[in-house]
mmCIF file of C-alpha atoms in Angstrom:
data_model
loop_
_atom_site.group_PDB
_atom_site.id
_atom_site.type_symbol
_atom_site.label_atom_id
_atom_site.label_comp_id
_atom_site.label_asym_id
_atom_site.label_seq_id
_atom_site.Cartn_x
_atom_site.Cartn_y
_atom_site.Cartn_z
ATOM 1 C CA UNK A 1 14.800 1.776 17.778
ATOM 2 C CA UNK A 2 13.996 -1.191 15.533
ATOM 3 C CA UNK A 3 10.594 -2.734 16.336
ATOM 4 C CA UNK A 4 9.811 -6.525 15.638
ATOM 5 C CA UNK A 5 7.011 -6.944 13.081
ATOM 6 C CA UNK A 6 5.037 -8.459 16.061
ATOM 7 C CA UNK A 7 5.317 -5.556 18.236
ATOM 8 C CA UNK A 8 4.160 -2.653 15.551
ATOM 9 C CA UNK A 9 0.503 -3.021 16.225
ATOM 10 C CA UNK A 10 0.708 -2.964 19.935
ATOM 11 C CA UNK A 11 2.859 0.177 19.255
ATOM 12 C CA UNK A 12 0.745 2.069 17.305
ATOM 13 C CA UNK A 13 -2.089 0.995 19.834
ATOM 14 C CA UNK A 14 -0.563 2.644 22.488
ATOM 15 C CA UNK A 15 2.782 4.039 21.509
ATOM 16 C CA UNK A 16 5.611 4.533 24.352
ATOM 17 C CA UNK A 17 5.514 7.783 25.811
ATOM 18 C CA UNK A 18 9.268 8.052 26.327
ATOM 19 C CA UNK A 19 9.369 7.659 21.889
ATOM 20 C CA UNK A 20 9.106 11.327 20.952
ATOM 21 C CA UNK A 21 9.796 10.649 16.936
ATOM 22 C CA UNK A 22 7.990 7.541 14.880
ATOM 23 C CA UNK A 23 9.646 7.786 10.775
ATOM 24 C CA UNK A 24 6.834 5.300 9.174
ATOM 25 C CA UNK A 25 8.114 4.436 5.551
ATOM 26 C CA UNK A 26 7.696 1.805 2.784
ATOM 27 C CA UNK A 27 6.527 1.249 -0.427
ATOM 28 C CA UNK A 28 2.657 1.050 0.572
ATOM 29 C CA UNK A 29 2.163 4.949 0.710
ATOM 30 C CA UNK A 30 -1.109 4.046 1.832
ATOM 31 C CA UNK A 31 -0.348 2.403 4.432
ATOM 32 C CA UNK A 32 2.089 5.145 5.702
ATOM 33 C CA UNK A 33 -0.274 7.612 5.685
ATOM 34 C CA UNK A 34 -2.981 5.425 7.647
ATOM 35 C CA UNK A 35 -0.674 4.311 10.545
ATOM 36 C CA UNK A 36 0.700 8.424 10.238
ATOM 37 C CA UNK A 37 -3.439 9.317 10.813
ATOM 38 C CA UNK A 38 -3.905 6.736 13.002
ATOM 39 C CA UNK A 39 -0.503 7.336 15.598
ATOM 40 C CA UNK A 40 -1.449 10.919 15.693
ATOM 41 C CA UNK A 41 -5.068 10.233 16.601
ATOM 42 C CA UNK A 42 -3.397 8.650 20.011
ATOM 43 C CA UNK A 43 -2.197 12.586 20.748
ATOM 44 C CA UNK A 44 -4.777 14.264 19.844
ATOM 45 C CA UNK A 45 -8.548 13.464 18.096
ATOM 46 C CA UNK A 46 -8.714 16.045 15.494
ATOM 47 C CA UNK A 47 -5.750 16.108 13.237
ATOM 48 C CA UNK A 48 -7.036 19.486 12.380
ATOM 49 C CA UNK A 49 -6.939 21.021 15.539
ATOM 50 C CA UNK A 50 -4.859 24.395 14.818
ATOM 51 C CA UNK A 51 -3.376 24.581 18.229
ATOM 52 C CA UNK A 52 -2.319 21.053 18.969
ATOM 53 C CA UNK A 53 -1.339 19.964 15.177
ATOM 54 C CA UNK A 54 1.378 21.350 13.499
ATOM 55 C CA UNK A 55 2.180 20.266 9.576
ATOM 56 C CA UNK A 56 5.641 20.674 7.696
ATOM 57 C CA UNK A 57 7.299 19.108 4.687
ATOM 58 C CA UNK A 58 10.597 17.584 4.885
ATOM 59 C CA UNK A 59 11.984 20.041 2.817
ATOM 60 C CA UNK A 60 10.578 23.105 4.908
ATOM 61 C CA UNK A 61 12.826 20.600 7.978
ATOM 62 C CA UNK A 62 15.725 20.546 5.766
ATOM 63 C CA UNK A 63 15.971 24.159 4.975
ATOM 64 C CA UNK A 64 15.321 25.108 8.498
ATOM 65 C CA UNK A 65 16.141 22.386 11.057
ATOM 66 C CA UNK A 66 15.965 24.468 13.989
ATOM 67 C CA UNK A 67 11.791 24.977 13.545
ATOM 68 C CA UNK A 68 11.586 21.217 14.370
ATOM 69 C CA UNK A 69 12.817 21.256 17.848
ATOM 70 C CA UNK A 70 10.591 24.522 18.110
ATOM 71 C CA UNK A 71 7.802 23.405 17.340
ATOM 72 C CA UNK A 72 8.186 20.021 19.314
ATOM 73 C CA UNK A 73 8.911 22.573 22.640
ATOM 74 C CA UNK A 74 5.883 25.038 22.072
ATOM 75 C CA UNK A 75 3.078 24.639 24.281
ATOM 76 C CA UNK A 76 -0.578 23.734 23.100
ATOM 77 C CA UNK A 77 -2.439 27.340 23.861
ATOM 78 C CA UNK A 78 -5.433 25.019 24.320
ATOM 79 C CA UNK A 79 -3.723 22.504 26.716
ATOM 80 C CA UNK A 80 -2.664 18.920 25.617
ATOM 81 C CA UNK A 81 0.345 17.486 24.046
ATOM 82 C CA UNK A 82 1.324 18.527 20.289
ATOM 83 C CA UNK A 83 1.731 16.692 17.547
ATOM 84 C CA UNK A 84 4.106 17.322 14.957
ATOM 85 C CA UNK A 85 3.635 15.925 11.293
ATOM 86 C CA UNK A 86 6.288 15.813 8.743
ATOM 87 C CA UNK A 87 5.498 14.580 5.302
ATOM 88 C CA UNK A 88 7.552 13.550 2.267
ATOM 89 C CA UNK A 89 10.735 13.211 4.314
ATOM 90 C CA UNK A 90 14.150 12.159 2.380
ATOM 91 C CA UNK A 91 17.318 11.740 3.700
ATOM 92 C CA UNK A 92 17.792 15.797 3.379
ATOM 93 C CA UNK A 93 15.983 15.980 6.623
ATOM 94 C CA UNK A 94 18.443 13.750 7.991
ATOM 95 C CA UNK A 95 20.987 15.976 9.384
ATOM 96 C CA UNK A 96 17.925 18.188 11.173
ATOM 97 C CA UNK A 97 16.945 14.483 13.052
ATOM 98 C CA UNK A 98 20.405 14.116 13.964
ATOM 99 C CA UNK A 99 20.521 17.208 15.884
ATOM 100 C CA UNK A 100 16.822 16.806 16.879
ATOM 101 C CA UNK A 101 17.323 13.829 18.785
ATOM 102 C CA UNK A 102 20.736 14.371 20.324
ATOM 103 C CA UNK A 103 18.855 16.830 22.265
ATOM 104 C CA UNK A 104 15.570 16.683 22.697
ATOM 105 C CA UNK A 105 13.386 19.028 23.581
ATOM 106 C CA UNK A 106 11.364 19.462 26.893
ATOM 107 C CA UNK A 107 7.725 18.443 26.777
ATOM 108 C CA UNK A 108 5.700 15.378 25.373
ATOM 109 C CA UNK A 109 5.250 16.064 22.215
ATOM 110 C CA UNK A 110 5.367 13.415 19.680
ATOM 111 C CA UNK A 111 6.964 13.842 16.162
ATOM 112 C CA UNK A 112 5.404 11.445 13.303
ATOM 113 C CA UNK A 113 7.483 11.521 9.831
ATOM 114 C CA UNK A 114 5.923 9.983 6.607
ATOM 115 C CA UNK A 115 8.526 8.953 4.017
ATOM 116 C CA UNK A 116 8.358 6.732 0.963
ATOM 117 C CA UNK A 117 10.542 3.654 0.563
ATOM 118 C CA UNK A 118 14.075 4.064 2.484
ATOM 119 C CA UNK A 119 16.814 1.689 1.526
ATOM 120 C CA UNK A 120 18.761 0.097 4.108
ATOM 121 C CA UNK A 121 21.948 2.390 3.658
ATOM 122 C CA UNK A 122 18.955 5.453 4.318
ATOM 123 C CA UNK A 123 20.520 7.682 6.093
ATOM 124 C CA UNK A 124 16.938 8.929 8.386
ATOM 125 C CA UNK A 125 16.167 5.006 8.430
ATOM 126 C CA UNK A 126 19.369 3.996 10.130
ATOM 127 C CA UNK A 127 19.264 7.329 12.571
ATOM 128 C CA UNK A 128 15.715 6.379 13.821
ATOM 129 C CA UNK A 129 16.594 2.916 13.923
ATOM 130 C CA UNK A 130 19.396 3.253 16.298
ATOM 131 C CA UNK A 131 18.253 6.453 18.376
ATOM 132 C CA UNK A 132 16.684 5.470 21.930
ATOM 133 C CA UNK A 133 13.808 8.013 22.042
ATOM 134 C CA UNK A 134 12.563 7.189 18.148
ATOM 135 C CA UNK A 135 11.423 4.340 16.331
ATOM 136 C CA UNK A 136 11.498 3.225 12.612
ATOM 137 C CA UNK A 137 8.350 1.716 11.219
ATOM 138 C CA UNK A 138 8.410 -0.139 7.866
ATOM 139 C CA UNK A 139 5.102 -0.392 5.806
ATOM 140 C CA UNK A 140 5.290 -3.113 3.059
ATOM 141 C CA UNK A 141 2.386 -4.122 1.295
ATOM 142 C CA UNK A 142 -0.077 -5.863 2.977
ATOM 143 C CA UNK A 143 -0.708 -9.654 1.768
ATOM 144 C CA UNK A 144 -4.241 -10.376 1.430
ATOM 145 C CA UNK A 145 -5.024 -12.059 5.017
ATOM 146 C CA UNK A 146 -3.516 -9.500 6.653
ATOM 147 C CA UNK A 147 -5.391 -6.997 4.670
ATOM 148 C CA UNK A 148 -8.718 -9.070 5.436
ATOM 149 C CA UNK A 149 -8.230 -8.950 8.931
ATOM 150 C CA UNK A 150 -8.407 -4.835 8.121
ATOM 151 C CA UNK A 151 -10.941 -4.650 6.322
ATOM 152 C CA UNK A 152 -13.038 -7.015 8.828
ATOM 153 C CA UNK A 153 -12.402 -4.257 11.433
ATOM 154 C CA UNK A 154 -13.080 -1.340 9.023
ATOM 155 C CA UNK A 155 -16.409 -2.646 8.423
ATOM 156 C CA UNK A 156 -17.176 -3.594 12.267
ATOM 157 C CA UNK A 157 -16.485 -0.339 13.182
ATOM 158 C CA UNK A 158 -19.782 1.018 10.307
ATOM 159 C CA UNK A 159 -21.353 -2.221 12.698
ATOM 160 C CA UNK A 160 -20.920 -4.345 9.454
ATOM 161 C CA UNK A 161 -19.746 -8.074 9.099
ATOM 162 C CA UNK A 162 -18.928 -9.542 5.624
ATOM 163 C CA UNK A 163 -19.358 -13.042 4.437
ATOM 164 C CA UNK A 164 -16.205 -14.943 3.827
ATOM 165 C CA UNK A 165 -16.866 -14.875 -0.275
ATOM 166 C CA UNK A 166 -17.036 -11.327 0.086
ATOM 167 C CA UNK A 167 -14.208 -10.760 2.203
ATOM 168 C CA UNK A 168 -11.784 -12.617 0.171
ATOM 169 C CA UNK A 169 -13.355 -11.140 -2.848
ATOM 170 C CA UNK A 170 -12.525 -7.791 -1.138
ATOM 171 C CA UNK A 171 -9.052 -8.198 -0.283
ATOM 172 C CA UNK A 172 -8.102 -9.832 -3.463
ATOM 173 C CA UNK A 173 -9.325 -6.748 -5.226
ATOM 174 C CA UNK A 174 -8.216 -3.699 -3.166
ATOM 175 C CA UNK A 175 -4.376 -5.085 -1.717
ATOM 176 C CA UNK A 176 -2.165 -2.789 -2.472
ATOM 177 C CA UNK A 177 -2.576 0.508 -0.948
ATOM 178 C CA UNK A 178 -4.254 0.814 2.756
ATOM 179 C CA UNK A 179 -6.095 4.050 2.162
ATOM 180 C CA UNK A 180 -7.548 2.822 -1.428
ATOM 181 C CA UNK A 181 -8.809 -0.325 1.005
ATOM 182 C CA UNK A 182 -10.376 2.719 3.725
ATOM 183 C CA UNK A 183 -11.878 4.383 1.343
ATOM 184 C CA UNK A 184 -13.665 1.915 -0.824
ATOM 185 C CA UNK A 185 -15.022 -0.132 2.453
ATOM 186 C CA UNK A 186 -16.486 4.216 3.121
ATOM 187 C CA UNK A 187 -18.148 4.036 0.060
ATOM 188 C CA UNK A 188 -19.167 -0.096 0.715
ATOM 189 C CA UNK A 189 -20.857 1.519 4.357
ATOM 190 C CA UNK A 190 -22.902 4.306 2.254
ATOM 191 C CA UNK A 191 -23.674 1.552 -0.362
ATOM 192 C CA UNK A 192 -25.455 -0.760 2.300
ATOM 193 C CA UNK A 193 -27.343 1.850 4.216
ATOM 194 C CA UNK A 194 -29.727 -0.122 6.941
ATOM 195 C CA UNK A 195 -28.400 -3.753 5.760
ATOM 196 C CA UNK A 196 -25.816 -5.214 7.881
ATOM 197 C CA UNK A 197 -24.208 -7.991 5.906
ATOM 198 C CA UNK A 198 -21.746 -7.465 3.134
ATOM 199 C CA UNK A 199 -22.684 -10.089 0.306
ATOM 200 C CA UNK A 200 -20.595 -10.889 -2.648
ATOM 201 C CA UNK A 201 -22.802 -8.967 -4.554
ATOM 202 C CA UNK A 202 -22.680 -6.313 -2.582
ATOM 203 C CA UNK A 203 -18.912 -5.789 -2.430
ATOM 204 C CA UNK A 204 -19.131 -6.621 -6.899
ATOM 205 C CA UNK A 205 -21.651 -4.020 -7.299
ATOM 206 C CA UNK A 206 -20.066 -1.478 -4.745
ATOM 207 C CA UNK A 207 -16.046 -2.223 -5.280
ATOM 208 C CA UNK A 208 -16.053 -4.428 -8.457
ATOM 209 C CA UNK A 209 -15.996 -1.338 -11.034
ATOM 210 C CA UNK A 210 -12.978 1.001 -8.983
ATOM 211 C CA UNK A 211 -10.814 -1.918 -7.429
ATOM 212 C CA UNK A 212 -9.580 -2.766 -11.315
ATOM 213 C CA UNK A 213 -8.769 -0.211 -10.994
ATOM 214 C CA UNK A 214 -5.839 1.943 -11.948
ATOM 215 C CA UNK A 215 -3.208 -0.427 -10.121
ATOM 216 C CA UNK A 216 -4.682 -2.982 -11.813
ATOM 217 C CA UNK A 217 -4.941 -1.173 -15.627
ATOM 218 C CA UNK A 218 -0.968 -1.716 -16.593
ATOM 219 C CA UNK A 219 -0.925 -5.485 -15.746
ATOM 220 C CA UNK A 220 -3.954 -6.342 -17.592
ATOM 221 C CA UNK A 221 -2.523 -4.333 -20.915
ATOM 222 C CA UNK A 222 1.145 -6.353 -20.395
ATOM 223 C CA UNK A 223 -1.136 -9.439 -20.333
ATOM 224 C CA UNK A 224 -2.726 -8.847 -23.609
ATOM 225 C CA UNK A 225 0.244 -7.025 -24.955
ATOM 226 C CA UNK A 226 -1.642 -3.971 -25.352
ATOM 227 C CA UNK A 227 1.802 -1.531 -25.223
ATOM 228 C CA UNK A 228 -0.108 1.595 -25.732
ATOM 229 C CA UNK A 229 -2.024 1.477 -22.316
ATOM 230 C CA UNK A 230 0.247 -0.356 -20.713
ATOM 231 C CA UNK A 231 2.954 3.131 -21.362
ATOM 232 C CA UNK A 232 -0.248 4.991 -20.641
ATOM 233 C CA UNK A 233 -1.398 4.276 -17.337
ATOM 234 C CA UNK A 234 2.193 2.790 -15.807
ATOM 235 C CA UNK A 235 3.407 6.351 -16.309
ATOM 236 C CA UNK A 236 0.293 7.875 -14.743
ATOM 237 C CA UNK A 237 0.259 5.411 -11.782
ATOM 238 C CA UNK A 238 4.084 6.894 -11.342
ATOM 239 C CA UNK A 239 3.412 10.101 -11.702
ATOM 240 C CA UNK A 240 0.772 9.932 -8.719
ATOM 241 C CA UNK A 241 3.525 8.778 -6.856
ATOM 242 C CA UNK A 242 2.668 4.955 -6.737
ATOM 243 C CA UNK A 243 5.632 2.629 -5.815
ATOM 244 C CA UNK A 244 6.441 -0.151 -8.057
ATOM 245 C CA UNK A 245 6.427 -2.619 -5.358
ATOM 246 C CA UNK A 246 2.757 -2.635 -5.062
ATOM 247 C CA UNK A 247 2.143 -3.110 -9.021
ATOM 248 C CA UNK A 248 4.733 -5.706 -9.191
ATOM 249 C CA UNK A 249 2.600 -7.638 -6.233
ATOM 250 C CA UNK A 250 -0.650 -6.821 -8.197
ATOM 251 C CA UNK A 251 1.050 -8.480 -11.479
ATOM 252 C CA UNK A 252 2.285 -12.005 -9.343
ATOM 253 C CA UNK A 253 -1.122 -12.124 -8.039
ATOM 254 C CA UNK A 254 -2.893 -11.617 -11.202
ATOM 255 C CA UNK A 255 -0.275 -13.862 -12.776
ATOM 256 C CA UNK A 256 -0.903 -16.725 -10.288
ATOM 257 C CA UNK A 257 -4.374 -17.010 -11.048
ATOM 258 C CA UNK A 258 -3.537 -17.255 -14.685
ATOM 259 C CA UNK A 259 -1.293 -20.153 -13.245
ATOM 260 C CA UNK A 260 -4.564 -21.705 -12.093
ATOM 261 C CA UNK A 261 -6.516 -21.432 -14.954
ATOM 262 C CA UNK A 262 -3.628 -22.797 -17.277
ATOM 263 C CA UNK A 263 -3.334 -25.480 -14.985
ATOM 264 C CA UNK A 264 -7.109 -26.506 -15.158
ATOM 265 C CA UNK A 265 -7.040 -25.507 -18.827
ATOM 266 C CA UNK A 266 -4.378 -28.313 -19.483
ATOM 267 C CA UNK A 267 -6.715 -31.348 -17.177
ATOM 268 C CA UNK A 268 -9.362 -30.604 -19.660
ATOM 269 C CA UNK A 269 -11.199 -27.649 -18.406
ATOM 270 C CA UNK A 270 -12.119 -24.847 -21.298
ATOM 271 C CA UNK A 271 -10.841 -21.679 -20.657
ATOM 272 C CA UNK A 272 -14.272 -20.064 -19.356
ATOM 273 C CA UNK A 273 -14.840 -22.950 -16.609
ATOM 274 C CA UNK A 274 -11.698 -22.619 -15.585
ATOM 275 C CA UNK A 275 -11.927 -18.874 -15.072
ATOM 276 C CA UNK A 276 -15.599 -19.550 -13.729
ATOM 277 C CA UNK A 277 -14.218 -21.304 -10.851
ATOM 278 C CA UNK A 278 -11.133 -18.994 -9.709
ATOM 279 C CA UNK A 279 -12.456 -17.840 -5.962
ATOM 280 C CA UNK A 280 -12.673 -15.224 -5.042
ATOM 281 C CA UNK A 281 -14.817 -15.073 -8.334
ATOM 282 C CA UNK A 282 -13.910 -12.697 -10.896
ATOM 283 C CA UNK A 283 -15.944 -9.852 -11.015
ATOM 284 C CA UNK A 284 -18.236 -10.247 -14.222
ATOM 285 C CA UNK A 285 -17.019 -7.410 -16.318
ATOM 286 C CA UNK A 286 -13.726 -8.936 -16.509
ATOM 287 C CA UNK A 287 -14.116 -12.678 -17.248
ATOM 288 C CA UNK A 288 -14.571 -11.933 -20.963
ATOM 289 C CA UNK A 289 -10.987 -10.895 -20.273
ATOM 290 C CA UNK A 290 -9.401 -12.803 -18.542
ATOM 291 C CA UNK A 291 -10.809 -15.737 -20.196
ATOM 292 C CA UNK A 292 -8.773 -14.450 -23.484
ATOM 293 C CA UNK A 293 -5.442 -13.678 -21.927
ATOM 294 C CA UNK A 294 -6.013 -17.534 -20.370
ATOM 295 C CA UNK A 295 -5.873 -18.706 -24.132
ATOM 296 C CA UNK A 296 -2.639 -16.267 -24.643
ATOM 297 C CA UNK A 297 -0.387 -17.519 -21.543
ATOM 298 C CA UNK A 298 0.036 -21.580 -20.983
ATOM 299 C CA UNK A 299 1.403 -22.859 -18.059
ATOM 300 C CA UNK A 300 4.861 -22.751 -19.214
ATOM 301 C CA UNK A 301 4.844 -19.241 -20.671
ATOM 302 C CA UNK A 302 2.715 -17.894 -16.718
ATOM 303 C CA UNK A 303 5.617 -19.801 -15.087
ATOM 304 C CA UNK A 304 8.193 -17.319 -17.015
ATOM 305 C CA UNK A 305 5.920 -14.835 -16.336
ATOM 306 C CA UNK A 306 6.206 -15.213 -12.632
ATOM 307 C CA UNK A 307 9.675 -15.781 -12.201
ATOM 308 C CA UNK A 308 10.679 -12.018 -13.759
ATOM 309 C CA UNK A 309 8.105 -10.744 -11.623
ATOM 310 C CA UNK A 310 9.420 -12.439 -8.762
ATOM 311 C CA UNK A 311 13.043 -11.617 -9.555
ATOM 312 C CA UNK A 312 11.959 -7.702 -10.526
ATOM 313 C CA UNK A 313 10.818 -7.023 -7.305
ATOM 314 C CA UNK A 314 14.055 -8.519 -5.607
ATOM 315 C CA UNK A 315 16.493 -6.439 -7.441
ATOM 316 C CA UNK A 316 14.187 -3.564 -6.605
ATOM 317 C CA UNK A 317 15.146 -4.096 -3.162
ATOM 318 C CA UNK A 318 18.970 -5.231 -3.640
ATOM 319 C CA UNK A 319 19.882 -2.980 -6.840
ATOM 320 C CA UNK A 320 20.797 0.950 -7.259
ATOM 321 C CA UNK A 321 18.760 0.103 -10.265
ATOM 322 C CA UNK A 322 16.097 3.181 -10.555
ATOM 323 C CA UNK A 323 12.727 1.044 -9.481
ATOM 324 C CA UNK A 324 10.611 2.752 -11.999
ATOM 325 C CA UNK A 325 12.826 1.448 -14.652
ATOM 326 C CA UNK A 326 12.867 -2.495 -13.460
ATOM 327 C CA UNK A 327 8.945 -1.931 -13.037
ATOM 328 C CA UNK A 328 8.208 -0.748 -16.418
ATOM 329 C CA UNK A 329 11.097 -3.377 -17.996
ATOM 330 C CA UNK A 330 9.441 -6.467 -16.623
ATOM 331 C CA UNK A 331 5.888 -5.388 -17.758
ATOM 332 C CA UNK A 332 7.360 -4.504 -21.299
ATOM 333 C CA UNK A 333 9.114 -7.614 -21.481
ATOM 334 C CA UNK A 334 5.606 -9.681 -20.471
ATOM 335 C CA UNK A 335 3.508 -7.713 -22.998
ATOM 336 C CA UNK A 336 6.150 -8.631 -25.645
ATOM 337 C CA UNK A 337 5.787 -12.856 -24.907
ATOM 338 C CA UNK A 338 1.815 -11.896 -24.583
ATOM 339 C CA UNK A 339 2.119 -11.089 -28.553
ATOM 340 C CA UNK A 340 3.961 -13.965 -29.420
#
């Protein structure tokens, strides 16, 4: 089953008992892994509860598909329904799903799969997405009022309530990746201790020096053409497994602003009132920054910018083209007109 983008949140509210497999996926790995937490927390409290948890990878699924429905029929010694997690799926784990669901097993137990971001030819994705007892959940990245409206809640629940400043200020900063998001506003609830208001401030002082943070490090170097840390830290944030999706995002947001200081730039502004008034405010560290790559990229040359950041991401979702590859190109190709 396919649900409607309207519908997800009700679902992972208070999921349909007769779904006994949820495949969450997306670029925003994040986000996958906080609806995953989140869905299994409506089975059973502790997702470390021996008896009623049980963890596999997709691969240990591929090589033995039968342990799947086993371990969906096995009864909690404890009492309670089960809860099976599956992490890094692929389509290997396809054929195992195939079988899983063409005959399910008795009991309620509920199956939650993690994967990264399926095409639509995906084998898994299509399965789930036309099974009757299992539903497909894409996570995309978040734009930055939807990932307000998290962070809001986040905080409410540590019985904290931000000021607008600050929550836009927040959400510019930490969009991206849902559990990055979780676990700064963690560290923002230890930061305010008896206080219950989150100033600006507060969420500079507290966020300001991680949420530059390594998603942000690559865009910043192609913006000042600095190709040594731009090959540096692209090819770490791959090799933790980042999706390109979310740094292409980061790089059209970071690029629009630029937009809005070249636009004030050319009614008359100078480059550090221009960057003085971008809201949410730039966090003070990196004005002296910014406020140099505004001299380096005029209107017309950000415009350019935009529109191969724009048209990377698309052919990430419509090309074969390896999406590390298209990432890395367009951020290349940006650092080379931020030398010019």
């Amino acid at each position: 089953m396919k649900l409607q983008a309207r519908a997800i949140d009700g679902f992972l509210r208070s999921p349909d008992p007769k779904i006994r497999a949820v495949l969450l996926y997306g670029p925003d790995t994040g986000l996958v892994r906080d609806r995953a937490m989140g869905l299994g927390r409506t089975v059973v409290a502790d997702l470390s509860d021996p008896f009623r948890v049980t963890e596999m990878l997709g691969r240990a699924v591929a090589d033995d598909p039968a342990r799947l429905a086993d371990e969906a029929a096995a009864l909690s010694f404890t009492g309670g329904r089960r809860l099976i997690r599956v992490r890094e799926a692929e389509d290997n784990v396809a054929a195992a799903f195939t079988a899983f669901l063409a005959d399910l097993p008795p009991g309620d137990s509920l199956v939650v799969v993690e994967a990264g971001d399926l095409g639509n030819r995906s084998k898994l994705r299509t399965l789930f997405e036309g099974a009757d007892g299992a539903v497909a959940i894409p996570c995309y990245v978040e734009e930055e009022a939807a990932l307000g409206r998290v962070i809001a809640d986040i905080l409410h629940g540590h019985g904290l309530t931000a000021d607008p400043d600050a929550l836009t200020f927040l959400a510019g900063n930490l969009v991206g990746d849902r559990m990055v998001a979780r676990g700064e506003m963690e560290k923002l609830a230890l930061y305010m201790g008896m206080e219950t208001r989150v100033r600006l401030e507060d969420a500079q002082a507290c966020v300001g020096d991680s949420a530059a943070l390594s998603l942000d490090e690559p865009i910043w170097a192609a913006a000042e053409g600095d190709f040594a840390t731009l090959d540096r830290s692209l090819a770490r944030l791959f090799a933790e497994g980042m999706s390109p999706v979310p740094i292409l995002r980061a790089a059209q947001r970071h690029f629009q602003r630029l937009q809005l200081v070249a636009g004030q730039v050319a009614a008359g502004k100078s480059a550090d009132a221009a960057v003085e008034a971008l809201r949410p405010p730039v966090f003070f560290k990196m004005k002296p920054r910014l406020t140099g790559q505004a001299r380096r990229w005029p209107a017309p040359l950000v415009r350019q910018a935009l529109e191969r950041l724009v048209e990377a991401e698309a052919d990430c979702k419509r090309t074969n083209m390896p999406d590390q590859t298209l990432c890395a190109r367009v951020l290349f190709q940006l650092a080379s007109l931020a030398r010019r």
